[in-house]
mmCIF file of C-alpha atoms and ligand atoms in Angstrom:
data_model
loop_
_atom_site.group_PDB
_atom_site.id
_atom_site.type_symbol
_atom_site.label_atom_id
_atom_site.label_comp_id
_atom_site.label_asym_id
_atom_site.label_seq_id
_atom_site.Cartn_x
_atom_site.Cartn_y
_atom_site.Cartn_z
ATOM 1 C CA MET A 1 0.000 0.000 0.000
ATOM 2 C CA ILE A 2 1.263 3.504 -0.831
ATOM 3 C CA PRO A 3 -0.327 6.172 1.383
ATOM 4 C CA CYS A 4 -1.098 9.633 0.017
ATOM 5 C CA ILE A 5 0.650 11.316 2.962
ATOM 6 C CA ASP A 6 2.910 9.749 5.595
ATOM 7 C CA PRO A 7 3.741 11.829 8.698
ATOM 8 C CA LYS A 8 5.258 8.777 10.435
ATOM 9 C CA ALA A 9 7.825 8.371 7.635
ATOM 10 C CA GLN A 10 8.725 12.010 8.217
ATOM 11 C CA TYR A 11 9.279 11.323 11.933
ATOM 12 C CA LEU A 12 11.394 8.225 11.221
ATOM 13 C CA ALA A 13 13.635 10.253 8.897
ATOM 14 C CA TYR A 14 14.611 12.393 11.919
ATOM 15 C CA GLU A 15 13.975 9.797 14.642
ATOM 16 C CA GLU A 16 17.216 9.990 16.623
ATOM 17 C CA ASP A 17 17.402 13.772 16.696
ATOM 18 C CA ILE A 18 13.714 14.176 17.508
ATOM 19 C CA ASP A 19 13.863 11.644 20.336
ATOM 20 C CA ALA A 20 16.913 13.423 21.742
ATOM 21 C CA VAL A 21 15.355 16.901 21.751
ATOM 22 C CA ILE A 22 12.109 15.598 23.249
ATOM 23 C CA ALA A 23 14.099 14.073 26.121
ATOM 24 C CA GLY A 24 15.946 17.375 26.464
ATOM 25 C CA VAL A 25 12.753 19.403 26.796
ATOM 26 C CA LEU A 26 11.278 16.945 29.304
ATOM 27 C CA LYS A 27 14.364 17.236 31.498
ATOM 28 C CA GLU A 28 14.634 21.017 31.084
ATOM 29 C CA GLY A 29 11.282 21.397 32.817
ATOM 30 C CA ARG A 30 10.070 24.515 31.020
ATOM 31 C CA TYR A 31 7.245 23.467 28.722
ATOM 32 C CA ILE A 32 5.684 26.707 27.480
ATOM 33 C CA LEU A 33 7.389 29.712 25.816
ATOM 34 C CA GLY A 34 10.950 28.888 26.808
ATOM 35 C CA GLU A 35 14.274 28.676 24.997
ATOM 36 C CA GLN A 36 13.112 26.282 22.254
ATOM 37 C CA VAL A 37 10.280 28.547 21.121
ATOM 38 C CA ARG A 38 12.555 31.594 21.262
ATOM 39 C CA LEU A 39 15.224 29.888 19.136
ATOM 40 C CA PHE A 40 12.723 28.403 16.700
ATOM 41 C CA GLU A 41 11.169 31.841 16.185
ATOM 42 C CA GLN A 42 14.603 33.294 15.395
ATOM 43 C CA GLU A 43 15.533 30.469 13.043
ATOM 44 C CA PHE A 44 12.210 30.404 11.208
ATOM 45 C CA ALA A 45 12.231 34.199 10.744
ATOM 46 C CA ALA A 46 15.745 33.934 9.277
ATOM 47 C CA PHE A 47 14.687 31.036 7.024
ATOM 48 C CA THR A 48 11.731 33.035 5.686
ATOM 49 C CA GLY A 49 13.738 36.241 5.337
ATOM 50 C CA VAL A 50 11.686 38.355 7.745
ATOM 51 C CA ALA A 51 12.490 40.124 10.993
ATOM 52 C CA TYR A 52 9.969 38.568 13.413
ATOM 53 C CA CYS A 53 8.268 35.250 14.046
ATOM 54 C CA VAL A 54 5.676 34.534 16.744
ATOM 55 C CA GLY A 55 4.819 30.892 17.468
ATOM 56 C CA VAL A 56 1.114 30.180 17.987
ATOM 57 C CA GLY A 57 -1.157 27.182 18.534
ATOM 58 C CA SER A 58 -2.095 26.289 14.932
ATOM 59 C CA GLY A 59 -2.359 27.631 11.405
ATOM 60 C CA THR A 60 -5.975 28.644 11.979
ATOM 61 C CA GLU A 61 -4.887 30.563 15.069
ATOM 62 C CA ALA A 62 -2.053 32.190 13.099
ATOM 63 C CA ILE A 63 -4.667 33.667 10.738
ATOM 64 C CA HIS A 64 -6.861 34.727 13.665
ATOM 65 C CA VAL A 65 -3.947 36.377 15.516
ATOM 66 C CA ALA A 66 -2.531 38.053 12.383
ATOM 67 C CA LEU A 67 -5.882 39.547 11.394
ATOM 68 C CA LYS A 68 -6.600 40.783 14.928
ATOM 69 C CA ALA A 69 -3.169 42.404 15.082
ATOM 70 C CA ALA A 70 -3.894 44.038 11.714
ATOM 71 C CA GLY A 71 -7.007 45.561 13.264
ATOM 72 C CA VAL A 72 -9.600 43.368 11.532
ATOM 73 C CA GLY A 73 -12.886 42.759 13.366
ATOM 74 C CA ALA A 74 -16.688 42.738 13.168
ATOM 75 C CA GLY A 75 -18.083 44.830 10.311
ATOM 76 C CA ASP A 76 -14.961 44.380 8.156
ATOM 77 C CA GLU A 77 -14.677 42.329 4.986
ATOM 78 C CA VAL A 78 -11.719 40.061 4.246
ATOM 79 C CA ILE A 79 -11.164 38.761 0.721
ATOM 80 C CA THR A 80 -9.911 35.219 0.245
ATOM 81 C CA VAL A 81 -10.568 32.189 -1.963
ATOM 82 C CA SER A 82 -13.194 29.467 -1.669
ATOM 83 C CA HIS A 83 -10.786 26.869 -3.064
ATOM 84 C CA THR A 84 -8.699 26.398 0.102
ATOM 85 C CA ALA A 85 -8.599 24.503 3.375
ATOM 86 C CA VAL A 86 -11.677 25.550 5.339
ATOM 87 C CA ALA A 87 -9.229 26.688 8.049
ATOM 88 C CA THR A 88 -8.448 29.836 6.025
ATOM 89 C CA VAL A 89 -12.075 30.928 6.241
ATOM 90 C CA ALA A 90 -12.447 29.705 9.851
ATOM 91 C CA GLY A 91 -9.493 31.912 10.871
ATOM 92 C CA ILE A 92 -11.175 34.953 9.282
ATOM 93 C CA GLU A 93 -14.512 34.148 10.945
ATOM 94 C CA LEU A 94 -12.860 34.031 14.381
ATOM 95 C CA THR A 95 -12.230 37.786 14.101
ATOM 96 C CA GLY A 96 -15.926 38.479 13.446
ATOM 97 C CA ALA A 97 -15.164 39.785 9.935
ATOM 98 C CA MET A 98 -17.099 38.668 6.847
ATOM 99 C CA PRO A 99 -15.172 36.373 4.464
ATOM 100 C CA VAL A 100 -15.594 37.464 0.820
ATOM 101 C CA LEU A 101 -14.696 34.616 -1.521
ATOM 102 C CA VAL A 102 -13.252 35.098 -5.000
ATOM 103 C CA ASP A 103 -12.333 32.780 -7.853
ATOM 104 C CA ILE A 104 -8.959 31.236 -8.743
ATOM 105 C CA GLU A 105 -6.766 31.761 -11.788
ATOM 106 C CA PRO A 106 -7.284 29.169 -14.504
ATOM 107 C CA GLY A 107 -4.412 26.686 -14.501
ATOM 108 C CA TYR A 108 -2.858 27.550 -11.120
ATOM 109 C CA TYR A 109 -5.473 26.988 -8.366
ATOM 110 C CA ASN A 110 -4.556 30.284 -6.664
ATOM 111 C CA MET A 111 -6.363 33.598 -6.146
ATOM 112 C CA ASP A 112 -7.094 35.521 -9.362
ATOM 113 C CA PRO A 113 -5.814 39.115 -8.943
ATOM 114 C CA LEU A 114 -8.473 40.441 -11.350
ATOM 115 C CA LYS A 115 -11.214 38.998 -9.153
ATOM 116 C CA VAL A 116 -9.686 40.587 -6.051
ATOM 117 C CA GLU A 117 -9.751 44.045 -7.557
ATOM 118 C CA ALA A 118 -13.448 43.637 -8.419
ATOM 119 C CA ALA A 119 -14.382 42.450 -4.896
ATOM 120 C CA ILE A 120 -12.976 45.437 -2.996
ATOM 121 C CA THR A 121 -15.545 47.615 -1.195
ATOM 122 C CA PRO A 122 -15.201 50.455 1.345
ATOM 123 C CA ARG A 123 -15.473 47.765 4.053
ATOM 124 C CA THR A 124 -12.560 45.662 2.769
ATOM 125 C CA LYS A 125 -9.881 45.605 5.457
ATOM 126 C CA ALA A 126 -7.585 42.786 4.325
ATOM 127 C CA ILE A 127 -6.807 40.159 1.707
ATOM 128 C CA VAL A 128 -5.789 36.651 2.780
ATOM 129 C CA VAL A 129 -3.885 35.157 -0.138
ATOM 130 C CA VAL A 130 -3.282 31.375 -0.019
ATOM 131 C CA HIS A 131 -0.246 29.707 -1.628
ATOM 132 C CA LEU A 132 -2.175 26.538 -2.335
ATOM 133 C CA TYR A 133 -0.488 23.162 -2.843
ATOM 134 C CA GLY A 134 2.960 24.799 -2.403
ATOM 135 C CA HIS A 135 2.810 27.015 -5.512
ATOM 136 C CA PRO A 136 3.195 30.739 -4.780
ATOM 137 C CA ALA A 137 0.135 32.830 -5.590
ATOM 138 C CA ASP A 138 0.533 35.965 -7.728
ATOM 139 C CA VAL A 139 1.615 38.104 -4.765
ATOM 140 C CA ARG A 140 3.347 40.573 -7.071
ATOM 141 C CA ALA A 141 -0.005 41.673 -8.484
ATOM 142 C CA ILE A 142 -2.000 41.164 -5.291
ATOM 143 C CA SER A 143 0.379 43.139 -3.059
ATOM 144 C CA ALA A 144 0.215 46.019 -5.553
ATOM 145 C CA ILE A 145 -3.603 45.955 -5.351
ATOM 146 C CA ALA A 146 -3.495 45.888 -1.530
ATOM 147 C CA ARG A 147 -1.077 48.826 -1.421
ATOM 148 C CA HIS A 148 -3.090 50.815 -3.945
ATOM 149 C CA HIS A 149 -6.283 50.438 -1.871
ATOM 150 C CA GLY A 150 -4.579 50.828 1.514
ATOM 151 C CA ILE A 151 -5.627 47.375 2.744
ATOM 152 C CA LYS A 152 -3.548 44.755 4.542
ATOM 153 C CA LEU A 153 -2.134 41.707 2.794
ATOM 154 C CA ILE A 154 -1.969 38.522 4.861
ATOM 155 C CA GLU A 155 -0.369 35.412 3.365
ATOM 156 C CA ASP A 156 -1.639 31.936 4.255
ATOM 157 C CA CYS A 157 1.586 29.944 3.792
ATOM 158 C CA ALA A 158 0.305 26.768 5.499
ATOM 159 C CA GLN A 159 1.118 24.703 2.385
ATOM 160 C CA ALA A 160 4.177 26.563 1.164
ATOM 161 C CA HIS A 161 7.060 26.612 3.691
ATOM 162 C CA GLY A 162 10.151 27.451 1.631
ATOM 163 C CA ALA A 163 8.364 28.310 -1.632
ATOM 164 C CA SER A 164 9.449 31.519 -3.321
ATOM 165 C CA LEU A 165 8.638 33.937 -6.107
ATOM 166 C CA ASP A 166 11.412 35.879 -7.874
ATOM 167 C CA GLY A 167 13.828 34.609 -5.222
ATOM 168 C CA LYS A 168 11.775 36.047 -2.344
ATOM 169 C CA LYS A 169 10.179 33.526 -0.004
ATOM 170 C CA VAL A 170 6.439 33.378 0.509
ATOM 171 C CA GLY A 171 5.777 34.885 3.907
ATOM 172 C CA ALA A 172 7.983 37.871 3.096
ATOM 173 C CA TRP A 173 5.525 39.495 0.645
ATOM 174 C CA GLY A 174 2.605 40.461 2.855
ATOM 175 C CA ASP A 175 2.193 42.707 5.905
ATOM 176 C CA VAL A 176 1.897 39.502 7.928
ATOM 177 C CA ALA A 177 2.077 35.817 6.999
ATOM 178 C CA CYS A 178 0.712 32.689 8.627
ATOM 179 C CA PHE A 179 2.108 29.171 8.801
ATOM 180 C CA SER A 180 0.704 25.863 10.063
ATOM 181 C CA PHE A 181 2.891 23.068 11.400
ATOM 182 C CA TYR A 182 0.186 20.388 11.220
ATOM 183 C CA PRO A 183 2.062 17.060 10.948
ATOM 184 C CA THR A 184 1.578 16.574 7.196
ATOM 185 C CA LYS A 185 2.733 20.064 6.144
ATOM 186 C CA ASN A 186 6.133 20.601 4.506
ATOM 187 C CA LEU A 187 7.378 21.644 7.947
ATOM 188 C CA GLY A 188 5.305 19.539 10.314
ATOM 189 C CA ALA A 189 5.281 19.180 14.089
ATOM 190 C CA ILE A 190 4.139 16.074 15.990
ATOM 191 C CA GLY A 191 0.936 17.737 17.062
ATOM 192 C CA ASP A 192 -0.513 21.181 16.393
ATOM 193 C CA GLY A 193 1.473 24.360 15.894
ATOM 194 C CA GLY A 194 1.596 27.534 13.857
ATOM 195 C CA ALA A 195 3.431 30.815 13.428
ATOM 196 C CA VAL A 196 2.934 34.397 12.345
ATOM 197 C CA VAL A 197 5.820 36.193 10.618
ATOM 198 C CA THR A 198 6.234 39.878 9.788
ATOM 199 C CA ASN A 199 8.757 42.659 9.263
ATOM 200 C CA ASP A 200 6.633 45.094 11.270
ATOM 201 C CA PRO A 201 7.807 45.348 14.905
ATOM 202 C CA GLU A 202 4.459 46.746 16.070
ATOM 203 C CA LEU A 203 2.460 43.909 14.481
ATOM 204 C CA ALA A 204 4.900 41.374 15.947
ATOM 205 C CA ARG A 205 4.497 42.884 19.417
ATOM 206 C CA GLN A 206 0.702 42.740 19.154
ATOM 207 C CA CYS A 207 0.782 39.108 17.990
ATOM 208 C CA ARG A 208 2.974 38.257 21.009
ATOM 209 C CA GLN A 209 0.476 39.891 23.332
ATOM 210 C CA LEU A 210 -2.621 38.424 21.665
ATOM 211 C CA ARG A 211 -1.323 34.854 21.950
ATOM 212 C CA GLU A 212 -1.070 35.186 25.752
ATOM 213 C CA TYR A 213 -4.111 36.925 27.270
ATOM 214 C CA GLY A 214 -3.072 40.345 25.965
ATOM 215 C CA TRP A 215 -0.294 40.501 28.555
ATOM 216 C CA ASP A 216 2.464 43.106 28.632
ATOM 217 C CA SER A 217 5.870 42.233 30.093
ATOM 218 C CA LYS A 218 4.477 42.621 33.618
ATOM 219 C CA ARG A 219 1.656 40.145 32.948
ATOM 220 C CA VAL A 220 -0.945 42.874 32.927
ATOM 221 C CA SER A 221 -3.481 42.537 30.113
ATOM 222 C CA VAL A 222 -3.347 45.636 27.932
ATOM 223 C CA MET A 223 -5.612 44.286 25.202
ATOM 224 C CA GLN A 224 -8.184 41.550 24.879
ATOM 225 C CA GLY A 225 -6.157 38.420 24.138
ATOM 226 C CA TRP A 226 -6.564 34.690 24.610
ATOM 227 C CA ASN A 227 -4.304 31.628 24.693
ATOM 228 C CA SER A 228 -2.681 30.413 21.506
ATOM 229 C CA ARG A 229 0.885 29.321 22.138
ATOM 230 C CA LEU A 230 3.401 27.072 20.420
ATOM 231 C CA ASP A 231 4.793 24.692 23.047
ATOM 232 C CA GLU A 232 8.422 23.822 23.769
ATOM 233 C CA LEU A 233 8.176 20.200 22.601
ATOM 234 C CA GLN A 234 6.799 21.181 19.203
ATOM 235 C CA ALA A 235 9.320 24.021 18.838
ATOM 236 C CA ALA A 236 12.226 21.657 19.609
ATOM 237 C CA ILE A 237 10.941 19.140 17.024
ATOM 238 C CA LEU A 238 10.407 21.910 14.468
ATOM 239 C CA ARG A 239 13.998 23.133 14.964
ATOM 240 C CA VAL A 240 15.249 19.653 14.002
ATOM 241 C CA LYS A 241 13.013 19.443 10.941
ATOM 242 C CA LEU A 242 13.699 23.028 9.841
ATOM 243 C CA ARG A 243 17.349 22.070 9.324
ATOM 244 C CA GLY A 244 16.166 19.486 6.754
ATOM 245 C CA LEU A 245 13.426 21.542 5.122
ATOM 246 C CA ASP A 246 15.349 22.642 2.018
ATOM 247 C CA LYS A 247 16.444 19.051 1.438
ATOM 248 C CA ASP A 248 12.916 17.728 1.988
ATOM 249 C CA ASN A 249 11.506 20.311 -0.431
ATOM 250 C CA ALA A 250 14.179 19.333 -2.975
ATOM 251 C CA SER A 251 13.033 15.691 -2.614
ATOM 252 C CA ARG A 252 9.442 16.751 -3.242
ATOM 253 C CA ARG A 253 10.545 18.635 -6.382
ATOM 254 C CA ALA A 254 12.514 15.621 -7.668
ATOM 255 C CA LEU A 255 9.487 13.371 -7.112
ATOM 256 C CA ALA A 256 7.268 15.888 -8.902
ATOM 257 C CA GLN A 257 9.669 15.889 -11.855
ATOM 258 C CA ALA A 258 9.531 12.095 -11.996
ATOM 259 C CA TYR A 259 5.724 12.208 -11.934
ATOM 260 C CA GLY A 260 5.826 14.823 -14.701
ATOM 261 C CA ARG A 261 8.081 12.718 -16.936
ATOM 262 C CA GLN A 262 6.166 9.512 -16.411
ATOM 263 C CA LEU A 263 2.659 10.951 -16.665
ATOM 264 C CA ALA A 264 3.363 13.061 -19.763
ATOM 265 C CA GLY A 265 1.228 12.192 -22.759
ATOM 266 C CA LEU A 266 -1.490 10.382 -20.787
ATOM 267 C CA GLY A 267 -3.866 13.292 -21.272
ATOM 268 C CA ILE A 268 -3.918 14.145 -17.574
ATOM 269 C CA MET A 269 -3.395 17.789 -16.675
ATOM 270 C CA LEU A 270 -0.210 18.097 -14.614
ATOM 271 C CA PRO A 271 0.746 20.955 -12.243
ATOM 272 C CA SER A 272 2.188 24.029 -13.972
ATOM 273 C CA VAL A 273 4.863 26.245 -12.486
ATOM 274 C CA LYS A 274 4.858 29.968 -13.245
ATOM 275 C CA ALA A 275 8.009 31.766 -14.358
ATOM 276 C CA GLY A 276 9.927 32.920 -11.286
ATOM 277 C CA ALA A 277 8.054 30.535 -8.964
ATOM 278 C CA GLU A 278 9.698 27.882 -6.821
ATOM 279 C CA HIS A 279 7.037 25.236 -6.122
ATOM 280 C CA VAL A 280 7.433 23.109 -2.971
ATOM 281 C CA TYR A 281 4.783 20.500 -3.868
ATOM 282 C CA HIS A 282 2.976 20.245 -0.563
ATOM 283 C CA LEU A 283 0.558 18.310 -2.754
ATOM 284 C CA TYR A 284 0.944 16.922 -6.261
ATOM 285 C CA VAL A 285 -2.415 17.673 -7.834
ATOM 286 C CA VAL A 286 -3.433 16.426 -11.273
ATOM 287 C CA ARG A 287 -6.678 17.007 -13.138
ATOM 288 C CA THR A 288 -8.819 14.611 -15.139
ATOM 289 C CA SER A 289 -12.505 14.383 -15.971
ATOM 290 C CA GLY A 290 -12.304 10.704 -14.976
ATOM 291 C CA ARG A 291 -11.182 11.637 -11.446
ATOM 292 C CA ASP A 292 -13.560 9.448 -9.425
ATOM 293 C CA GLN A 293 -12.886 6.325 -11.504
ATOM 294 C CA LEU A 294 -9.139 6.934 -11.370
ATOM 295 C CA LYS A 295 -9.198 7.387 -7.581
ATOM 296 C CA GLU A 296 -11.181 4.170 -7.206
ATOM 297 C CA TYR A 297 -8.858 2.243 -9.524
ATOM 298 C CA LEU A 298 -5.742 3.467 -7.693
ATOM 299 C CA GLU A 299 -7.276 2.405 -4.384
ATOM 300 C CA GLN A 300 -8.021 -1.098 -5.701
ATOM 301 C CA LYS A 301 -4.348 -1.358 -6.616
ATOM 302 C CA GLY A 302 -3.155 -0.156 -3.210
ATOM 303 C CA VAL A 303 -2.430 3.503 -3.991
ATOM 304 C CA MET A 304 -4.188 6.079 -1.860
ATOM 305 C CA SER A 305 -5.066 9.464 -3.337
ATOM 306 C CA MET A 306 -7.118 12.341 -1.944
ATOM 307 C CA VAL A 307 -9.159 15.321 -3.127
ATOM 308 C CA HIS A 308 -8.074 18.748 -1.860
ATOM 309 C CA TYR A 309 -10.775 19.997 -1.764
ATOM 310 C CA ALA A 310 -13.941 18.212 -2.839
ATOM 311 C CA VAL A 311 -16.369 20.913 -1.672
ATOM 312 C CA PRO A 312 -15.368 24.581 -1.931
ATOM 313 C CA VAL A 313 -16.215 26.601 1.172
ATOM 314 C CA HIS A 314 -19.034 28.607 -0.479
ATOM 315 C CA LEU A 315 -20.896 25.376 -1.299
ATOM 316 C CA MET A 316 -20.685 23.919 2.217
ATOM 317 C CA GLN A 317 -24.061 23.852 3.931
ATOM 318 C CA VAL A 318 -22.796 25.454 7.130
ATOM 319 C CA TYR A 319 -21.355 28.457 5.254
ATOM 320 C CA GLN A 320 -24.602 29.427 3.519
ATOM 321 C CA GLY A 321 -25.232 33.044 4.510
ATOM 322 C CA ARG A 322 -21.923 33.256 6.407
ATOM 323 C CA VAL A 323 -19.703 34.158 3.450
ATOM 324 C CA GLN A 324 -20.141 36.591 0.574
ATOM 325 C CA VAL A 325 -19.610 35.606 -3.043
ATOM 326 C CA PRO A 326 -19.622 38.785 -5.179
ATOM 327 C CA SER A 327 -19.331 36.949 -8.507
ATOM 328 C CA PRO A 328 -19.700 33.312 -9.610
ATOM 329 C CA LEU A 329 -16.759 31.034 -8.788
ATOM 330 C CA LEU A 330 -16.769 29.226 -12.115
ATOM 331 C CA GLU A 331 -13.163 28.048 -12.157
ATOM 332 C CA THR A 332 -13.366 26.887 -8.527
ATOM 333 C CA GLU A 333 -16.513 24.859 -9.222
ATOM 334 C CA ARG A 334 -14.943 23.407 -12.378
ATOM 335 C CA VAL A 335 -11.663 22.228 -10.828
ATOM 336 C CA VAL A 336 -13.122 20.591 -7.710
ATOM 337 C CA LYS A 337 -14.773 17.950 -9.893
ATOM 338 C CA GLU A 338 -11.485 17.010 -11.553
ATOM 339 C CA ILE A 339 -8.591 17.420 -9.107
ATOM 340 C CA LEU A 340 -6.775 14.504 -7.505
ATOM 341 C CA SER A 341 -3.813 14.610 -5.097
ATOM 342 C CA LEU A 342 -1.358 11.783 -5.777
ATOM 343 C CA PRO A 343 0.971 10.427 -3.049
ATOM 344 C CA MET A 344 3.560 13.077 -2.124
ATOM 345 C CA TYR A 345 5.980 13.254 0.810
ATOM 346 C CA PRO A 346 9.804 13.458 0.884
ATOM 347 C CA GLN A 347 10.278 9.788 1.832
ATOM 348 C CA LEU A 348 8.327 8.478 -1.177
ATOM 349 C CA SER A 349 10.719 6.384 -3.319
ATOM 350 C CA PRO A 350 11.283 6.483 -7.097
ATOM 351 C CA GLU A 351 9.899 2.914 -7.147
ATOM 352 C CA ASP A 352 6.707 4.175 -5.531
ATOM 353 C CA ILE A 353 6.404 6.787 -8.293
ATOM 354 C CA ASP A 354 6.956 4.048 -10.900
ATOM 355 C CA LYS A 355 4.154 2.018 -9.345
ATOM 356 C CA VAL A 356 1.717 4.931 -9.149
ATOM 357 C CA THR A 357 2.374 6.066 -12.708
ATOM 358 C CA ARG A 358 2.175 2.509 -14.069
ATOM 359 C CA ILE A 359 -1.240 2.049 -12.484
ATOM 360 C CA ILE A 360 -2.413 5.395 -13.876
ATOM 361 C CA SER A 361 -1.309 4.457 -17.381
ATOM 362 C CA GLU A 362 -3.149 1.121 -17.035
ATOM 363 C CA ALA A 363 -6.278 2.900 -15.871
ATOM 364 C CA LYS A 364 -6.495 4.684 -19.231
ATOM 365 C CA PRO A 365 -8.585 7.334 -17.562
ATOM 366 C CA ASN A 366 -11.217 9.158 -19.442
ATOM 367 C CA VAL A 367 -9.107 12.240 -19.551
ATOM 368 C CA LYS A 368 -9.173 15.896 -20.319
ATOM 369 C CA GLY A 369 -6.273 18.106 -21.367
HETATM 370 C C1 PLP B 401 -3.458 23.369 7.128
HETATM 371 C C2 PLP B 401 -3.975 24.668 6.641
HETATM 372 C C3 PLP B 401 -4.428 25.669 7.506
HETATM 373 C C4 PLP B 401 -4.685 25.470 8.963
HETATM 374 O O1 PLP B 401 -3.764 24.952 9.728
HETATM 375 P P1 PLP B 401 -4.110 24.230 11.122
HETATM 376 O O2 PLP B 401 -2.763 24.166 11.744
HETATM 377 O O3 PLP B 401 -4.684 22.887 10.794
HETATM 378 O O4 PLP B 401 -5.052 25.095 11.872
HETATM 379 C C5 PLP B 401 -4.773 26.909 6.975
HETATM 380 N N1 PLP B 401 -4.704 27.134 5.658
HETATM 381 C C6 PLP B 401 -4.308 26.199 4.787
HETATM 382 C C7 PLP B 401 -4.224 26.538 3.339
HETATM 383 C C8 PLP B 401 -3.934 24.931 5.247
HETATM 384 O O5 PLP B 401 -3.549 24.000 4.359
#
C-alpha cells in the first residue's frame, strides 16, 4: 500500500534527533514559551527572510492572531478564496469579519488578482492570499492591489514553507504571513502548531500579546487576548526538521519531476509552475474528468489518493449566509470535480512513483487536457 501522505515516515527520517530533543525538553522542565520557542522563532524568521516570528497554537490561530493584530474585526470584509482549506475561512470568521470569496486563476489553483480588484468595497480591510499546494500565488499583483487600496495583505503559507517567487520567499511578501505546522505540512510538528511572521515590529508585538491573554511584560493585560501558544516540545521538534526543510523540499521537487516525466502524454493535466516561482509541492495535484474512476482504480491497486478539496467553502451547507460571493466562482466549481492529489511526501521512493504512474497508465482514464 502507498499512502497519500505519511507523517510517520517524516518522523522516522529524523527519529534519533527528535527523540533526543524531546528528552531534552522533558528534562529542562520549562514546557511553554521557553528557549526552544525563542530559538525556533529566530531560526524560522531567518529562514523566511523576515524580521519577526511569533509561534502560535495552529495555522488557523495564526490567521486569527494576524488579522486581529492588523485591526480586523466585526463589520470588516476580508477577501480570500473558496478553493482552500476551510481553516483559512475559519481563521477569518474568528475575528468576526465577513469572508468574501473570489475565484482562482485558470491553470494555477490560486487567487485571481483580477477577481480581487473587483471584490474590494469600502469595508474591505484585508486580503488573505493562499499559496495553495505549495505554488506561490501571484503576490506581485495582489500586493500592488493591496497597497493601492490601503488594505492589509496577509499570506496563508500553510502549504508553502520554503516556496518563493522571484527569489523572495512566501511569507515575506505580505504585511503579515501565517504558517501551520500540522504534521503533514512541509514543515510539520508532531501535534498542532503555527506561526505568524512579519517585518513590522508593532504587528509582531501585538501578535505576542494576543497569543497570551493580551499581557504586557508585567503580565498585565493591555488588550483583549486569549491563549494560543506554540509549546516547547513542538518548537524543539520543528527546529530539528527546519534544518532538513530545504532538502525535503528538494526531494518533493525531484518526485514531482519524476511524476511529470512519467505521466506526460497520458492526457492528464499536470501541475504548472509559473516563471519565477519555486514550487514546494505540498501536494501533487493532477486534473482529469475521470477523477472518481481513477481514484477508485488506484485504491483497488493499493495507492491512496485524496481530493483537496472536494467541496469549496461557499458550497458547504454550514457556510450558507456566512460568506459573501460577489461573482460566480466558475473556475473553482470546475476544478473541484477534476482534481486529484497523488501520493507526495519526501520519503516516497522512485519505485513508488513508478508504481503509481504505471497504475495510472493502465487505468487509461477518461481524460481531459
Ligand atoms: C493546514 C492549513 C491551515 C490550517 O492549519 P491548522 O494548523 O490545521 O489550523 C490553513 N490554511 C491552509 C491553506 C492549510 O492547508
